[in-house]
Amino acid sequence: MMNIRSAPAVRYEMVDGTALIAIDNPPVNASSHDVRTALLEAVRQAEADEAVDAIAIFGAGRTFIAGADIREFGKPPKDPILPDVNNAIEACAKPVIAILHGTALGGGFEVALAAHARIALPGTQVGLPEVTLGVLPGAGGTQRAPRLIGIAKALEIITEGRRIGAEEALEMGLIDRIAEGEPRDVALEMAEEVRQGNLGTRRTGELQVSPDDAAIADVSERLKAKQAHLFSPHKAVEAVAGCTGPLAEGLAQERALFRQCIESPQRAGLIHAFFAERAVAKIPEAGATPRPVAGAGVIGGGTMGSGIATAMLLAGLNVTLVERDEEALARGRASVEGNLAQAVKRGKLDEAKRAAILAERLKATTDLGALAEADLIVEAVFEDLEVKTELFARLDAIAREGAVLATNTSYLDVDRIAAATSRPQDVVGLHFFSPAHVMKLIEVVVGDKTAAEVVATGFALAKRLRKIAVRAGVCDGFIGNRILAHYRKSVDYLMMDGATPQQIDPALTGFGFAMGPFAVSDLAGLDIGWATRKRHAAMRPAEERYIPIADRICEEGWFGRKTGKGFYVYPQGGKPEPNPEVARIIDEERAKAGILPRNFEDDEIVDRYMTAMIAEAARVLEDGIAQRPIDIDAVFLFGYGFPRFRGGPLHYADTLGAKELVARIERYAEEDAHYWQVPPLLARMAREGTRFADMNEG
Ligand code: 3H9
């Protein structure tokens, strides 16, 4: 070993003519400014050193470079920018090889594309996932990937942003070889292969690429149909389309398009969503040791219970499913079996594993006593406080000491449920979202007495189920449903005052929601909301404006999709149509209330809906039900189909500013001062000029 030199974030050593450049910027070796500076310097040093005849770049630690440092996005770019570093690598007069392991993604993979050969360790994943963060491959990826694999394939991997395993990457021609060993050893070995002429090297940028207008037209059409509202995938296609000319021109165009993406609000929203997914794990109980969970009990085999049981089985847990009688149990078991069959169909599970799960890991019984040995029990029975407290009292007598007792309630008071036991410290809310084996979110509802390690167990369970846990406090509806219960009323008011469901739904899907609120109600079942409204009727303040339209629809026996009729009519095999009877009911109710319908523009619909959502979110935050604004964003992104490119309701709120929001609420309050009240937190933010993002920091 000679000439050892250390540089920030990059280690350089020279071994028998090979310059070894190790990127060392934990945790994921992102190509931060320090990395770029030191990498460029290292390449130049190696090029200038006569004793060097091969250069190898690899990652120290768990991965090759996992991408650009996305925390730098939105700040002024600092030289050297990654495209320049990559151009220097490609132009290098000596062979440069990239040794990939872990995840070589985005800007990281672009470094590899600029190298003269790419070797991956088994298990490596490569890819250009930039569009998932609202940008495009901006360090040569749109120009070099098509030169290696052709325009059609390059468009596919860039617009999908998916990760590609080493074998597939080899087959495609994205990499040149798979080799086993430690990255540094492989680097030395492959440098020798280059010297011996056994591993060919070439400059990707010098390869010819054939025009493929059909592929470009194809993908453009597909994106217009499916992702019209997204910005960066379309720009990525434009950049790839420029790859048939001289490299320098294509790169310049790519850079210009990349900068457009960087400036777009969608980039900020998508990166916020990326960080939200990770920020939620930062909880006060993070230091507590989770209790080990091998066997779980699920009480209730309805849609929720069977979905939870499915998620647990898929994650490798043993599950005991309990129902009150044989008939319900058979239904619950059949529902789990159906979910698992679906998982096989979607390629998430193979047939042998499915059979093994059913034979060995799922036990179904009507005997609650069978839960005596369970490490964690989740109850998903009827949403009624008395039913739940009674059940918890029984569980208290059955469950082993130290078992976690969880309720999947979506609204009820977890403290009162916990108080039905002699061990409230072991009780926690685990609020899954339906269908529980598909939806990513779990609200971990922390009661007054919940022990820290029980909270940590909820988070550990969520991780094992590959779900996203968000810490919530106790209140009616926790974070998500409390906010929903509030803003959902805003669309009923809009409907009463002049908008129609078939105008409101597309206005909100146009904003980016996966579904409109009326279509969602039809899907969930209108009877559910009806039951809740009846339950809450006695507690409804006299000043609250009440819209009886949904009740009238329910009185007709129309509960949405499951009855074939609701706000929409669902013809067998056909497309849903607006239910004409609903228009009649709306007219009648307006007439009764003496309301002259007025016109609402789509923008106003969105503004009122979002303002109502943000207002209640601010109250949830102020009440300490959510820890930080970013937790609320995560709840909506992962549990309520909130458009990811908008980052979440409070990220979106910051794009409007507290002043504007307060002004809106005051304006709307002229019509309904009970519903539209300025939350004190928002008023303070407007006065002080602060943003929700400020509360995420620290
Ligand atoms: C790009 O490259 C643009 C270029 O084309 C153009 C340039 C001009 N930057 O996910 P984890 C943090 S766009 C900064 O929990 P895992 C992350 O926040 C980029 N930080 O680990 C977390 O921090 P904390 C293209 C990053 O093992 C910690 O690292 N690249 C970045 O489950 C651990 O992360 C991508 O899209 C980053 N790029 O998964 C890849 N990445 O501990 C994005 C992560 O404080 N990254 N952090 O919460 C990933 O997909 C996953 O992080 C990865 C590891 C698969 C790498």
Coordinates of C-alpha atoms in Angstrom, one line a residue, residues 43 47 53-57 85-99 109-119 144 148 173-177 194 199-207:
V43 CA -10.0 11.3 -10.0
E47 CA -5.1 10.7 -13.7
D53 CA -2.9 2.7 -14.6
A54 CA -6.5 1.9 -13.3
I55 CA -9.0 3.8 -11.1
A56 CA -11.7 2.1 -9.1
I57 CA -14.6 3.9 -7.4
V85 CA -17.7 15.4 -11.9
N86 CA -19.2 12.7 -14.1
N87 CA -17.9 14.4 -17.3
A88 CA -14.4 14.4 -15.7
I89 CA -14.7 10.7 -14.9
E90 CA -15.9 9.8 -18.4
A91 CA -13.2 12.0 -20.0
C92 CA -10.4 10.5 -17.8
A93 CA -7.6 9.1 -19.9
K94 CA -7.2 6.1 -17.6
P95 CA -9.7 3.3 -17.2
V96 CA -12.2 4.1 -14.5
I97 CA -14.3 1.3 -13.1
A98 CA -17.2 1.5 -10.6
I99 CA -17.8 -1.3 -8.1
F109 CA -25.8 5.3 -10.6
E110 CA -25.0 8.2 -12.9
V111 CA -21.4 8.2 -11.5
A112 CA -21.3 4.6 -12.4
L113 CA -22.7 5.3 -15.9
A114 CA -19.9 7.8 -16.5
A115 CA -17.3 5.2 -15.5
H116 CA -15.8 3.0 -18.2
A117 CA -17.1 -0.3 -16.7
R118 CA -19.6 -1.2 -14.0
I119 CA -19.3 -4.3 -11.8
R144 CA -25.9 7.8 -20.9
L148 CA -26.3 1.6 -23.0
G173 CA -26.6 -4.1 -20.3
L174 CA -26.7 -1.5 -17.6
I175 CA -23.8 -3.2 -15.9
D176 CA -21.0 -5.3 -17.2
R177 CA -20.4 -8.0 -14.6
V194 CA -8.9 -4.6 -17.1
L199 CA -12.7 -6.7 -18.8
G200 CA -13.5 -4.3 -21.6
T201 CA -13.8 -0.6 -20.8
R202 CA -15.4 2.2 -22.9
R203 CA -16.9 5.7 -22.6
T204 CA -20.7 5.4 -22.5
G205 CA -21.0 8.9 -23.9
E206 CA -19.2 7.8 -27.1
L207 CA -21.7 5.0 -27.9

